GROMACS .gro file of C-alpha atoms in nm:
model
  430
    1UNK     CA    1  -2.455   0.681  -1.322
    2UNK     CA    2  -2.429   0.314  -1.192
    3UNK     CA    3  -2.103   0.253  -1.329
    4UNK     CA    4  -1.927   0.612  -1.131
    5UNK     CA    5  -2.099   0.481  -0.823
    6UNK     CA    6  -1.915   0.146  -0.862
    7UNK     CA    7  -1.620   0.351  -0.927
    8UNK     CA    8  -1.651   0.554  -0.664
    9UNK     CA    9  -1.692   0.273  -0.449
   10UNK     CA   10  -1.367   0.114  -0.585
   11UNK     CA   11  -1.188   0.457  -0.504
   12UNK     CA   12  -1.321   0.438  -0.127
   13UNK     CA   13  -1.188   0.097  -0.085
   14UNK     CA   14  -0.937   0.184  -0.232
   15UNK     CA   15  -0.807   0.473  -0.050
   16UNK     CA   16  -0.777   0.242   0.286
   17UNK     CA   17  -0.505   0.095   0.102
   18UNK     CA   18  -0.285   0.399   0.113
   19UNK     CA   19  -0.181   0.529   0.490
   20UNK     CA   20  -0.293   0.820   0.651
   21UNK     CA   21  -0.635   0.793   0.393
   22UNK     CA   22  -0.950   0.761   0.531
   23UNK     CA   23  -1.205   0.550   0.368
   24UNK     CA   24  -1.493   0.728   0.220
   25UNK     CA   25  -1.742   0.429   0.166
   26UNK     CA   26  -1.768   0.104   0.426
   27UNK     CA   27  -1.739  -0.205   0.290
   28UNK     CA   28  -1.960  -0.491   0.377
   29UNK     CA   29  -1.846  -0.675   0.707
   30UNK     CA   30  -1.597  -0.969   0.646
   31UNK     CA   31  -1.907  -1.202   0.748
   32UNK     CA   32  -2.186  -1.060   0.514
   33UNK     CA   33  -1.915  -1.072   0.226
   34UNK     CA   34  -1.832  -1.480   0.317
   35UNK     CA   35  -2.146  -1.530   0.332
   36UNK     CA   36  -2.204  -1.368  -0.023
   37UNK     CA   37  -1.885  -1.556  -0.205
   38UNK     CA   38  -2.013  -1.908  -0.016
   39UNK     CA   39  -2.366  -1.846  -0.198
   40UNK     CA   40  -2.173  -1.777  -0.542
   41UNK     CA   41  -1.882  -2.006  -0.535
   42UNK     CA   42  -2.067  -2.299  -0.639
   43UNK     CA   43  -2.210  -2.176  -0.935
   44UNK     CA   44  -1.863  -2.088  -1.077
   45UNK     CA   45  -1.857  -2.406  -1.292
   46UNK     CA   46  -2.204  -2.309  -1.468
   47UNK     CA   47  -2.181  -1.936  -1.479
   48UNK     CA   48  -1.781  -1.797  -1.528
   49UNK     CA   49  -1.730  -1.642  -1.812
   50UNK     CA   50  -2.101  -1.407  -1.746
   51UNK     CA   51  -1.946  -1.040  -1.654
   52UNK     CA   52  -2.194  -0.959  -1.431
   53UNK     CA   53  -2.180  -1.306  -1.222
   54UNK     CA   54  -1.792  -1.278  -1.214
   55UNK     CA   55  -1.819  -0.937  -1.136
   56UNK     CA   56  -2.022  -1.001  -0.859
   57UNK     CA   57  -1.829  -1.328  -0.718
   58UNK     CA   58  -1.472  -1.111  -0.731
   59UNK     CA   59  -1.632  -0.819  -0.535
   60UNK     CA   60  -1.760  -1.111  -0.256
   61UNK     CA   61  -1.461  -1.252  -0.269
   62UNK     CA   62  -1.213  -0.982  -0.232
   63UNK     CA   63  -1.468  -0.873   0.040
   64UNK     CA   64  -1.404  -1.183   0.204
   65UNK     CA   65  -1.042  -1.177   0.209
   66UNK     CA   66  -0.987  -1.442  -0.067
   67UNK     CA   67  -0.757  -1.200  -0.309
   68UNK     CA   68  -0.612  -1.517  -0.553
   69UNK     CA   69  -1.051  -1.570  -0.614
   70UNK     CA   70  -1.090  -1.245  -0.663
   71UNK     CA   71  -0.828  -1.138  -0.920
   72UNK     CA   72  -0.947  -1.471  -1.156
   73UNK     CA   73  -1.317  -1.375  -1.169
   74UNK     CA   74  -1.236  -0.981  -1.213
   75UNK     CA   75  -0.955  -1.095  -1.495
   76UNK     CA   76  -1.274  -1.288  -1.675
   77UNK     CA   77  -1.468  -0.959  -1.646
   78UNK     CA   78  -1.173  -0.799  -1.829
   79UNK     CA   79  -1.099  -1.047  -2.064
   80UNK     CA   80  -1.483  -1.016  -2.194
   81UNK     CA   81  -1.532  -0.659  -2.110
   82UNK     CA   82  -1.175  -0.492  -2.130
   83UNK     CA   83  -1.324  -0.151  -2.123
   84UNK     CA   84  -1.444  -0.196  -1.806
   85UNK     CA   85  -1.318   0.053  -1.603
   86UNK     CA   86  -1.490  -0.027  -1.232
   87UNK     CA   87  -1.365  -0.419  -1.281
   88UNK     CA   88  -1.047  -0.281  -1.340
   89UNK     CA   89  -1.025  -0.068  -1.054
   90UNK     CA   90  -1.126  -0.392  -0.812
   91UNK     CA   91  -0.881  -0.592  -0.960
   92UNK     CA   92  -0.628  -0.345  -0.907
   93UNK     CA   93  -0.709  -0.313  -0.545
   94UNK     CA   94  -0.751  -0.655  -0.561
   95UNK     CA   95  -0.420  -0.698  -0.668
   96UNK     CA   96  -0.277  -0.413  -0.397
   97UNK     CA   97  -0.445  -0.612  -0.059
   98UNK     CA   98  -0.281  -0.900  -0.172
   99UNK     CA   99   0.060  -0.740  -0.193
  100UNK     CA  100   0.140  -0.672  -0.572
  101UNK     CA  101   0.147  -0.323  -0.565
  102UNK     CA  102   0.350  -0.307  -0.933
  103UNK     CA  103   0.046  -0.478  -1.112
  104UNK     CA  104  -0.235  -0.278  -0.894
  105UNK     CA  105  -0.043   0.030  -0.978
  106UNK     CA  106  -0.032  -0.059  -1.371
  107UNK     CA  107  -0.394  -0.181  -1.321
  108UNK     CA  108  -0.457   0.164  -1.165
  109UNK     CA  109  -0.264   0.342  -1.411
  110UNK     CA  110  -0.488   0.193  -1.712
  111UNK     CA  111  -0.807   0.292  -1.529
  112UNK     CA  112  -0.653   0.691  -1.505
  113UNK     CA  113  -0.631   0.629  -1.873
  114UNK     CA  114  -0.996   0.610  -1.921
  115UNK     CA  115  -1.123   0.965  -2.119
  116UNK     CA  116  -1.489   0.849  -1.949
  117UNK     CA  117  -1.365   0.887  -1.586
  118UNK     CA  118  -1.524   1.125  -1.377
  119UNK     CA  119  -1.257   1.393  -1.270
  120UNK     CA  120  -1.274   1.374  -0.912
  121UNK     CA  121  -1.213   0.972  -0.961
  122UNK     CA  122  -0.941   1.035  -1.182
  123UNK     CA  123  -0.803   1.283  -0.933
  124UNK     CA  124  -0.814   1.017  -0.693
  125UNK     CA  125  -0.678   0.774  -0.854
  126UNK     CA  126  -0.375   0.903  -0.970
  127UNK     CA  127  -0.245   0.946  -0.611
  128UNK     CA  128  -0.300   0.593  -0.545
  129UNK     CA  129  -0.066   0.555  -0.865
  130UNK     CA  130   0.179   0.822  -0.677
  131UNK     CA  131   0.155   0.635  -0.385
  132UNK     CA  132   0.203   0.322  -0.507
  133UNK     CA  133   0.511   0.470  -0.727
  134UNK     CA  134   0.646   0.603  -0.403
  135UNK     CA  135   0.616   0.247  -0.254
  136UNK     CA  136   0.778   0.080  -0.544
  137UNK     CA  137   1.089   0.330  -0.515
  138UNK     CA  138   1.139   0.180  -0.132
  139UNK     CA  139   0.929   0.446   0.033
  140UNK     CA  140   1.154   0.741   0.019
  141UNK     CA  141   1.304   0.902   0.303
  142UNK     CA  142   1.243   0.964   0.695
  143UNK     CA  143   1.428   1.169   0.991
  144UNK     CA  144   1.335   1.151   1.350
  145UNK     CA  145   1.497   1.218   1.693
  146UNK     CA  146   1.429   1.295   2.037
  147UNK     CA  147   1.552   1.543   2.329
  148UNK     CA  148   1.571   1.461   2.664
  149UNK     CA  149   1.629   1.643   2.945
  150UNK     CA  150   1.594   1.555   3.364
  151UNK     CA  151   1.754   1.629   3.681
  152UNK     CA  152   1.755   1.387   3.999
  153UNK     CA  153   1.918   1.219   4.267
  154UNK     CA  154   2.213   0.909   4.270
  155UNK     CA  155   2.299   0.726   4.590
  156UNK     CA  156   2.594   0.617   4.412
  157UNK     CA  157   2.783   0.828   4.154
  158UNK     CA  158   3.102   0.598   4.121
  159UNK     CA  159   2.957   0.256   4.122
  160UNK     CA  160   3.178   0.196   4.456
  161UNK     CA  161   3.141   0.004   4.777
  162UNK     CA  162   2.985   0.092   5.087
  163UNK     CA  163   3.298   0.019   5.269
  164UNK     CA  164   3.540   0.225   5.407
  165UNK     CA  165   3.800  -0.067   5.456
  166UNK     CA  166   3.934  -0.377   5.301
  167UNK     CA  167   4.147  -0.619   5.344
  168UNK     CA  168   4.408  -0.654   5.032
  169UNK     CA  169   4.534  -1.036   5.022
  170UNK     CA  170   4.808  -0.932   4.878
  171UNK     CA  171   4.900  -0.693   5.210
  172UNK     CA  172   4.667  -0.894   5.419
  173UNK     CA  173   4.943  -0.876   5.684
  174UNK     CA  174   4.937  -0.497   5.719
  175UNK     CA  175   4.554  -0.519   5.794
  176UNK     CA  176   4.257  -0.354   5.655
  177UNK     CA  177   4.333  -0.087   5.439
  178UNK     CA  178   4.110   0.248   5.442
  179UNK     CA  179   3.959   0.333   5.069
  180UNK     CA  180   3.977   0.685   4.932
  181UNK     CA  181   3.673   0.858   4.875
  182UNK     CA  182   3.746   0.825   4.496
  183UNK     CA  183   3.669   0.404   4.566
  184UNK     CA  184   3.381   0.457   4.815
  185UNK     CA  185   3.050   0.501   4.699
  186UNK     CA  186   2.944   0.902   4.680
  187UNK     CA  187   2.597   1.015   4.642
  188UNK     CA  188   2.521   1.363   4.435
  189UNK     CA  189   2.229   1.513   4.235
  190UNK     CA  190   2.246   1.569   3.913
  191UNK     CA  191   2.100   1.654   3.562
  192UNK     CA  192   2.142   1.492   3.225
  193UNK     CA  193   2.092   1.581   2.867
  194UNK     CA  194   2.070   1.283   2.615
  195UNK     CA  195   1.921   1.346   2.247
  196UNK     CA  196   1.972   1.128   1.872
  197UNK     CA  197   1.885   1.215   1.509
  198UNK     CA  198   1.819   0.878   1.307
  199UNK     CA  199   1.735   0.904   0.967
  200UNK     CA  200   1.687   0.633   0.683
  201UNK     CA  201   1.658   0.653   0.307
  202UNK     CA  202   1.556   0.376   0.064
  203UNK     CA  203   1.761   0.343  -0.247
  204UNK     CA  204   1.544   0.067  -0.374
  205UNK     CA  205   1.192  -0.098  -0.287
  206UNK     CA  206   1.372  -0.330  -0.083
  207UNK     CA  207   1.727  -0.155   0.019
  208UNK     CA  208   1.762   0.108   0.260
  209UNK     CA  209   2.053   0.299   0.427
  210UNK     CA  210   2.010   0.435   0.744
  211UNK     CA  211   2.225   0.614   1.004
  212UNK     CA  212   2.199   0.815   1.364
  213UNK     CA  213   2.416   0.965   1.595
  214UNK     CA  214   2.354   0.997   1.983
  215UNK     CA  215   2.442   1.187   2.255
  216UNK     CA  216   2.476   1.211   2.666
  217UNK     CA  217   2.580   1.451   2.875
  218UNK     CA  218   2.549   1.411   3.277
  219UNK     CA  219   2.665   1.642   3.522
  220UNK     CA  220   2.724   1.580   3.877
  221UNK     CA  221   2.611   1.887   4.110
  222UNK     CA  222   2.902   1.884   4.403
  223UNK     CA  223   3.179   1.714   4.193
  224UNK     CA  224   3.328   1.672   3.824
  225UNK     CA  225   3.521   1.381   3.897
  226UNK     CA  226   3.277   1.112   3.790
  227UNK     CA  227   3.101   1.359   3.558
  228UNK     CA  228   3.027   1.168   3.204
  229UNK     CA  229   2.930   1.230   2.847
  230UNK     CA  230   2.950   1.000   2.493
  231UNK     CA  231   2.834   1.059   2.143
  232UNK     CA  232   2.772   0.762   1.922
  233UNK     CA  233   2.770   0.785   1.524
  234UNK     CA  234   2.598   0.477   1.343
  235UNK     CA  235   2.567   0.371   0.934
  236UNK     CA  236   2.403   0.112   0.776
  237UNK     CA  237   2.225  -0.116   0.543
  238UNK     CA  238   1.923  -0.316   0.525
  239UNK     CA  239   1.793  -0.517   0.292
  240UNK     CA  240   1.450  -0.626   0.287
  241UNK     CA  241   1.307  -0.999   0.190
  242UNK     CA  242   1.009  -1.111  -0.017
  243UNK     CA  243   0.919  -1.267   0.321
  244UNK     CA  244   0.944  -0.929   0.488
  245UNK     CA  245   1.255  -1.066   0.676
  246UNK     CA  246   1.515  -0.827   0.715
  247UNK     CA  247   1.891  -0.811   0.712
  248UNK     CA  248   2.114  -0.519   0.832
  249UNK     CA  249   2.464  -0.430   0.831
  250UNK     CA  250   2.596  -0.145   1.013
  251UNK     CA  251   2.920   0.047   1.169
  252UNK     CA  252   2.931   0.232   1.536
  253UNK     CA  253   3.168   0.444   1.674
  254UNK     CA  254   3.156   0.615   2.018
  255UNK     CA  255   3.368   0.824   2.221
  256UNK     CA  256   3.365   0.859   2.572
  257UNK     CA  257   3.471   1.137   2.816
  258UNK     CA  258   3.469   1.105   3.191
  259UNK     CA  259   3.539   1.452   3.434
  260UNK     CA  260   3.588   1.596   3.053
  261UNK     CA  261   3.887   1.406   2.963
  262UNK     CA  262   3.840   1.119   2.721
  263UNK     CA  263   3.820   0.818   2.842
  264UNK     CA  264   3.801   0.570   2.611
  265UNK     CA  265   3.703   0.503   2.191
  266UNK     CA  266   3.481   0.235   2.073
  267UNK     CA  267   3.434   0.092   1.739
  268UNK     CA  268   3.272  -0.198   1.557
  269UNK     CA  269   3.022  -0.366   1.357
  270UNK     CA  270   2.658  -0.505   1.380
  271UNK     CA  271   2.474  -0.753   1.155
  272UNK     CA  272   2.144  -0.890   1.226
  273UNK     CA  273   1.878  -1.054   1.066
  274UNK     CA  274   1.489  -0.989   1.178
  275UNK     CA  275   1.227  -1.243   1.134
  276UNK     CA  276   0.881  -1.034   1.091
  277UNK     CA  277   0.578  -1.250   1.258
  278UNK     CA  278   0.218  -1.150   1.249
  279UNK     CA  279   0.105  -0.935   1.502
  280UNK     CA  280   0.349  -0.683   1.546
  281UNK     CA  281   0.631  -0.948   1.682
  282UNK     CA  282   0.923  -1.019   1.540
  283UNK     CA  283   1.238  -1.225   1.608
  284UNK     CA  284   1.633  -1.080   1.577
  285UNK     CA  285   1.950  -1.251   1.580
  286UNK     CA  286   2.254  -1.081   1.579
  287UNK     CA  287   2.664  -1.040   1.568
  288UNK     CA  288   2.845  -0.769   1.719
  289UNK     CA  289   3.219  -0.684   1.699
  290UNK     CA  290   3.400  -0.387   1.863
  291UNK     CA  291   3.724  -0.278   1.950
  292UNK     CA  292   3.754  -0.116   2.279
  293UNK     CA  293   4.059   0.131   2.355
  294UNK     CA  294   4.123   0.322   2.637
  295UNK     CA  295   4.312   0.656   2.682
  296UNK     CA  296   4.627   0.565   2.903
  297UNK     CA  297   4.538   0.216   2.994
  298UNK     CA  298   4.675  -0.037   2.693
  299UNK     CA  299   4.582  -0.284   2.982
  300UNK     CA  300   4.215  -0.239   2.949
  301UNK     CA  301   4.248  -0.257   2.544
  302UNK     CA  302   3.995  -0.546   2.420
  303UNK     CA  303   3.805  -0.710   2.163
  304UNK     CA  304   3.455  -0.795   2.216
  305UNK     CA  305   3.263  -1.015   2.063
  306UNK     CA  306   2.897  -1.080   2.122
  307UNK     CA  307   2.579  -1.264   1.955
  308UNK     CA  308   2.241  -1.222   2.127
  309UNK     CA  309   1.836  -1.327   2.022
  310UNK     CA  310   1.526  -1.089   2.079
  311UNK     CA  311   1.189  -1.074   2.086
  312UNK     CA  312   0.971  -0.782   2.042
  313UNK     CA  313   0.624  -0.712   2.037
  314UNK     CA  314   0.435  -0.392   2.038
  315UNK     CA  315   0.409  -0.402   2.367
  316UNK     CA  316   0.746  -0.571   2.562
  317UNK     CA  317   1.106  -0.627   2.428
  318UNK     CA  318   1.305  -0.928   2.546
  319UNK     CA  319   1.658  -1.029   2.480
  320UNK     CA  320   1.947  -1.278   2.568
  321UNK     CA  321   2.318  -1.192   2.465
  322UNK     CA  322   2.653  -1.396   2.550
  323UNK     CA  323   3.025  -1.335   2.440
  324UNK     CA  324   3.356  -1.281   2.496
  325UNK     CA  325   3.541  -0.926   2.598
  326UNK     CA  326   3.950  -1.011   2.555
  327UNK     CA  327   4.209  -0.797   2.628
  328UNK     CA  328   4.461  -0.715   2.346
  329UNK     CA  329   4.757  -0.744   2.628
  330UNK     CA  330   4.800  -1.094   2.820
  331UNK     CA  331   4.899  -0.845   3.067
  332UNK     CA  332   4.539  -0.742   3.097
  333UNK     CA  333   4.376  -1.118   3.157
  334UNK     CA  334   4.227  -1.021   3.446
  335UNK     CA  335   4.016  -0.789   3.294
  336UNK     CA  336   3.968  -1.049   3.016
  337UNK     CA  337   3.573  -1.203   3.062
  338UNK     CA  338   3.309  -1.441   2.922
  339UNK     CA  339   2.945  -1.261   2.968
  340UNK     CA  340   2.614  -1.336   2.994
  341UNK     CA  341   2.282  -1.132   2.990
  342UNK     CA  342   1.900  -1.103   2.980
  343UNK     CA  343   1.671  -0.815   2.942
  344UNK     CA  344   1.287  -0.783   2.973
  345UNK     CA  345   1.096  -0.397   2.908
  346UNK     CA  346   0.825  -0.307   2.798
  347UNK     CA  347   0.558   0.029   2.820
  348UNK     CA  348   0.232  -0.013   2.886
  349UNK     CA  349  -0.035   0.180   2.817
  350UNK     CA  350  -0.273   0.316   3.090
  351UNK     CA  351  -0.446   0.574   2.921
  352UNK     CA  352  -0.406   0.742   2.612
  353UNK     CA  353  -0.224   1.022   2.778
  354UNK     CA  354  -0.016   0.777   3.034
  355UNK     CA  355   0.215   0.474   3.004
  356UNK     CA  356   0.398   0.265   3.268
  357UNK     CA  357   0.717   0.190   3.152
  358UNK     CA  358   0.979  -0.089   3.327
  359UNK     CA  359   1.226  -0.314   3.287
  360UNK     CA  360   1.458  -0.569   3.429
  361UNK     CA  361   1.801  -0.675   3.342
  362UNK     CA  362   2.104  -0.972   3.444
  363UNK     CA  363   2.431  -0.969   3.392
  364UNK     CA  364   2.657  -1.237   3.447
  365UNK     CA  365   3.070  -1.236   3.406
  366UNK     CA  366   3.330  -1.487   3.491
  367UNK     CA  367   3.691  -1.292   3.419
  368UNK     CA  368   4.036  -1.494   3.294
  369UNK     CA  369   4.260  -1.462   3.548
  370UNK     CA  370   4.327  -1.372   3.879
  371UNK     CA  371   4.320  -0.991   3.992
  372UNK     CA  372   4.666  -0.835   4.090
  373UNK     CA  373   4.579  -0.762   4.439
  374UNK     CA  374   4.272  -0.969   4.543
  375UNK     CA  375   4.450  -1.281   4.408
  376UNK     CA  376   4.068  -1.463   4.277
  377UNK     CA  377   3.943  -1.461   3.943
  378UNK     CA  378   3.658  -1.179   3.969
  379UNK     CA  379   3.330  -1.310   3.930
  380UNK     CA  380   3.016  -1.071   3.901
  381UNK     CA  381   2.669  -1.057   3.900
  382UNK     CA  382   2.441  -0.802   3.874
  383UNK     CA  383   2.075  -0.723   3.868
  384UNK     CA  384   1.935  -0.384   3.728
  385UNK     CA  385   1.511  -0.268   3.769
  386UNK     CA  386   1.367   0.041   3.589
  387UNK     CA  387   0.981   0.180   3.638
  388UNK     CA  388   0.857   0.482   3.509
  389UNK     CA  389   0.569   0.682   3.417
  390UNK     CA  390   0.562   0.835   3.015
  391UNK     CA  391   0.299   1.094   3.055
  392UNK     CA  392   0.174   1.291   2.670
  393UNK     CA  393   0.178   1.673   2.746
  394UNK     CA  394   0.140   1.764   2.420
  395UNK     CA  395   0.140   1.509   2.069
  396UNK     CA  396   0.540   1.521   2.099
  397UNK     CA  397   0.678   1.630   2.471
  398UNK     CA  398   0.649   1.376   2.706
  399UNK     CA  399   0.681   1.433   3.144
  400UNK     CA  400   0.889   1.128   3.246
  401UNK     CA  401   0.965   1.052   3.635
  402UNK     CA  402   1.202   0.737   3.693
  403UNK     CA  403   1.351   0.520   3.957
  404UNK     CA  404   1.631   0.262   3.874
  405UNK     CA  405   1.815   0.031   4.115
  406UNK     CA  406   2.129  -0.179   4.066
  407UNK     CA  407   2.330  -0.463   4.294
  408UNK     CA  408   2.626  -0.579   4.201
  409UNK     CA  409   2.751  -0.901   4.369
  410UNK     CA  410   3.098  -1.000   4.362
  411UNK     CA  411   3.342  -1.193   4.520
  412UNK     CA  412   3.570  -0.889   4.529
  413UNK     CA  413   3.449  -0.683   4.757
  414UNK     CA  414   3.593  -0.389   4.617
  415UNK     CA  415   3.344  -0.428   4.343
  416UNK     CA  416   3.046  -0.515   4.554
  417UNK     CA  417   2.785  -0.230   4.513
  418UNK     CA  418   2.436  -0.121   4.463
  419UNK     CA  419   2.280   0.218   4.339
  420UNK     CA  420   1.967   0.363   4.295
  421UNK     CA  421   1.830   0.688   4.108
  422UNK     CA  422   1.534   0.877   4.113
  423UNK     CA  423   1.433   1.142   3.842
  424UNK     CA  424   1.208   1.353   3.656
  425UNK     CA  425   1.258   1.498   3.324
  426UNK     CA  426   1.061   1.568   2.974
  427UNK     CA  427   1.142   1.450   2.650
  428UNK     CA  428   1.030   1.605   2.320
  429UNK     CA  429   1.011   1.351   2.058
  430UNK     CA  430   1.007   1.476   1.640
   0.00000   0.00000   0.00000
C-alpha cells in the first residue's frame, strides 16, 4: 500500500509537469523541502548508498529545486534497488523539471513497464510518456487567427495639409497656388475589416515552419478615392537553440490596392534571432529586405533595407529600427531616404475582463535629393499615440474602442499634417 501511495504521489507531481494538468497531490513548500535536504545533505558522506536515506535526500532535494542532487541520490536508489518503481518515477520527473524530457520519458516508459503497477497509475503514466513523445517530436502543430471588425471617424483621410494654398518655389513668381481637394486634408467616417490565419508546425523538436496571411479592408463612407485594402502572405523557419534562443527565416509578400486599383507590390525577406530571458522577456535582432514596386510609377520603385532591436515583455513591447529605402531610378532620389524609428506599446491589465492598451511611435527621415518643385531635400518627422480599451465579452470576442493621433512635421509644407481617429469595433480571436 505504501509503495502506490508513493507512486501516486510521483504521478501528482508529476502531472504539473505536463500543461493544461492539474496537480492532484501538493508538494511540500520550496522552504519546508530546503529545510529537509539542508538537514540530510550532510550526512551524504556516511549514509549514500542506504535506499531509504537516498530516497529520502532525492525527494528533499528535487523538492527544493536542486534537480542535478536529486537525480544522483535517486540513481543510487536504482542502482541498489532497480526494481524500484516509485524511485524511478522521481527520477524521471526529476529528470523532466530539469529539462531532459528524452531520459524522463525513457525513465517513465520503464516504470509503465512494471506488471505490479496499479492501473490507474499506469494509465497515468503513459500520457506523460505521450506527452513527453509529443514534446520530443517539436510539439506538433497549431492554427490561430483573429477577426476584426469597427467603424469610426478620420479627421484626415488623405494624410494632406490643412492648407488651401502654397507657394511652389519653383513658380514662386506666379504666387500661391490653390491645392485640389485631392491634396487637402478630407475628413470621412468609415469602417474597416482586418483578419489573419497564422499557423506553425514543428518538423523536429527544435525546427518549426510557420506561415500566415493577413488582410485589411477600409472603406471610406462619402468617397472611394482614398479607400484602401492589402493582403499579406508570410513563410518561414525557425530553429530553436539548446539555450532556447531562436532563429527565424521567413518570406513576405503584400499587395496593395488603393480606390480598388492596385497600387503597389511588396516583397522581401526577414531573419531574426530572439534571445529568451527569464521572466517572460526576451531580446530580437533583426534584417529585413524588400523590394517595393509601384503600379505606374517606376519613379517610386525602391529597395529597402532595414535592421532594428526589441524588447518584449509580457506586458510592453519596445523597438528601435534604422535603414535605408533607395529608389531603383536615380530619377527617383528624391524619394530616396535614410530612416529612423522607435516604438513603445504595451496592454495592461485592469481587470480580468478589461485591458488598457497604448502606444507611442517616432519616425524620423532625411530624403537624397532635392524635391522637383519645392527645391529642399524633404525632411520629416512624425509622432504617432494610440490608447484603447480591450474589453472580454466572451473567452474569445473582444469590444475594442480606440483613438489614434498623428503629426507630421516637415519642411515641405505640402507634407505637413496631422490626423486623428476615433473608433469602436469587436474582435473575435480563435
Amino acid at each position: 500500500m505504501t509503495r502506490v501511495k508513493h507512486l501516486l504521489l510521483a504521478l501528482a507531481c508529476g502531472m504539473a509537469l505536463v500543461p493544461g494538468v492539474p496537480a492532484m497531490a501538493q508538494q511540500a513548500s520550496v522552504a519546508e523541502a530546503e529545510a529537509a535536504y539542508r538537514a540530510l545533505a550532510p550526512q551524504e558522506a556516511a549514509r549514500a548508498g542506504d535506499p531509504q536515506f537516498d530516497y529520502q535526500l532525492g525527494i528533499a532535494a528535487l523538492d527544493a529545486g536542486h534537480y542535478g542532487e536529486a537525480i544522483i541520490a535517486l540513481q543510487r536508489v536504482l542502482a541498489v534497488q532497480p526494481a524500484n518503481a516509485q524511485a524511478r518515477a522521481e527520477l524521471a520527473r526529476a529528470y523532466a523539471l530539469a529539462g531532459d524530457i528524452d531520459t524522463a520519458r525513457a525513465q517513465f516508459a520503464t516504470v509503465v513497464d512494471d506488471p505490479s503497477l496499479p492501473d490507474p497509475v499506469r494509465q497515468r503514466f503513459t500520457g506523460f510518456v505521450r506527452q513527453f513523445d509529443r514534446q520530443i517530436a517539436g510539439g506538433g502543430s497549431d492554427l490561430s487567427g483573429y477577426l476584426d471588425a469597427r467603424a469610426g471617424h478620420d479627421s484626415n483621410i488623405n494624410a494632406a495639409t490643412d492648407l488651401t494654398q502654397v507657394t511652389i518655389p519653383l513658380f514662386s513668381f506666379l504666387g500661391p497656388g490653390t491645392l485640389g481637394p485631392g491634396a487637402r486634408a478630407q475628413e470621412d467616417e468609415f469602417y474597416e475589416l482586418t483578419g489573419g490565419l497564422s499557423g506553425v508546425s514543428a518538423i523536429s523538436r527544435q525546427d518549426r515552419v510557420f506561415g500566415s496571411v493577413l488582410g485589411s479592408w477600409r472603406d471610406n463612407f462619402d468617397t472611394s478615392a482614398f479607400d484602401t485594402a492589402s493582403l499579406t502572405g508570410t513563410a518561414g523557419y525557425a530553429h530553436s537553440f539548446a539555450n532556447r534562443d531562436v532563429l527565424s527565416l521567413s518570406a513576405q509578400a503584400q499587395r496593395f490596392w488603393l480606390d480598388d486599383a492596385g497600387y503597389r507590390n511588396s516583397y522581401g525577406a526577414v531573419a531574426q534571432y530572439t534571445r529568451v530571458l527569464d521572466g517572460g522577456r526576451a531580446l530580437t535582432l533583426s534584417a529585413q529586405y524588400n523590394r517595393l514596386d509601384f503600379d505606374g510609377q517606376p519613379l517610386l520603385d525602391a529597395d529597402r533595407f532595414a535592421v532594428a532591436v526589441g524588447f518584449v515583455t509580457r506586458d510592453i513591447s519596445a523597438t528601435v529600427q534604422a535603414g535605408k529605402e533607395e529608389t531603383t531610378q536615380a530619377a527617383g532620389d528624391a524619394y530616396s531616404n535614410l530612416f529612423a524609428n522607435a516604438s513603445l506599446g504595451g496592454e495592461w491589465a485592469l481587470s480580468p475582463q478589461v485591458a488598457v492598451q497604448g502606444g507611442l511611435a517616432f519616425d524620423l527621415r532625411r530624403y537624397d535629393a532635392a524635391d522637383a518643385l519645392f527645391l529642399v531635400e524633404r525632411a520629416d518627422e512624425r509622432l504617432d499615440a494610440q490608447v484603447g480599451l480591450k474589453v472580454r465579452l466572451t473567452d474569445a470576442l473582444f469590444f475594442q474602442p480606440r483613438a489614434t493621433y498623428t503629426r507630421n512635421w516637415s519642411n515641405i509644407a505640402l507634407y505637413d499634417y496631422d490626423r486623428f481617429t476615433v473608433s469602436a469595433g469587436v474582435r473575435l480571436e480563435f
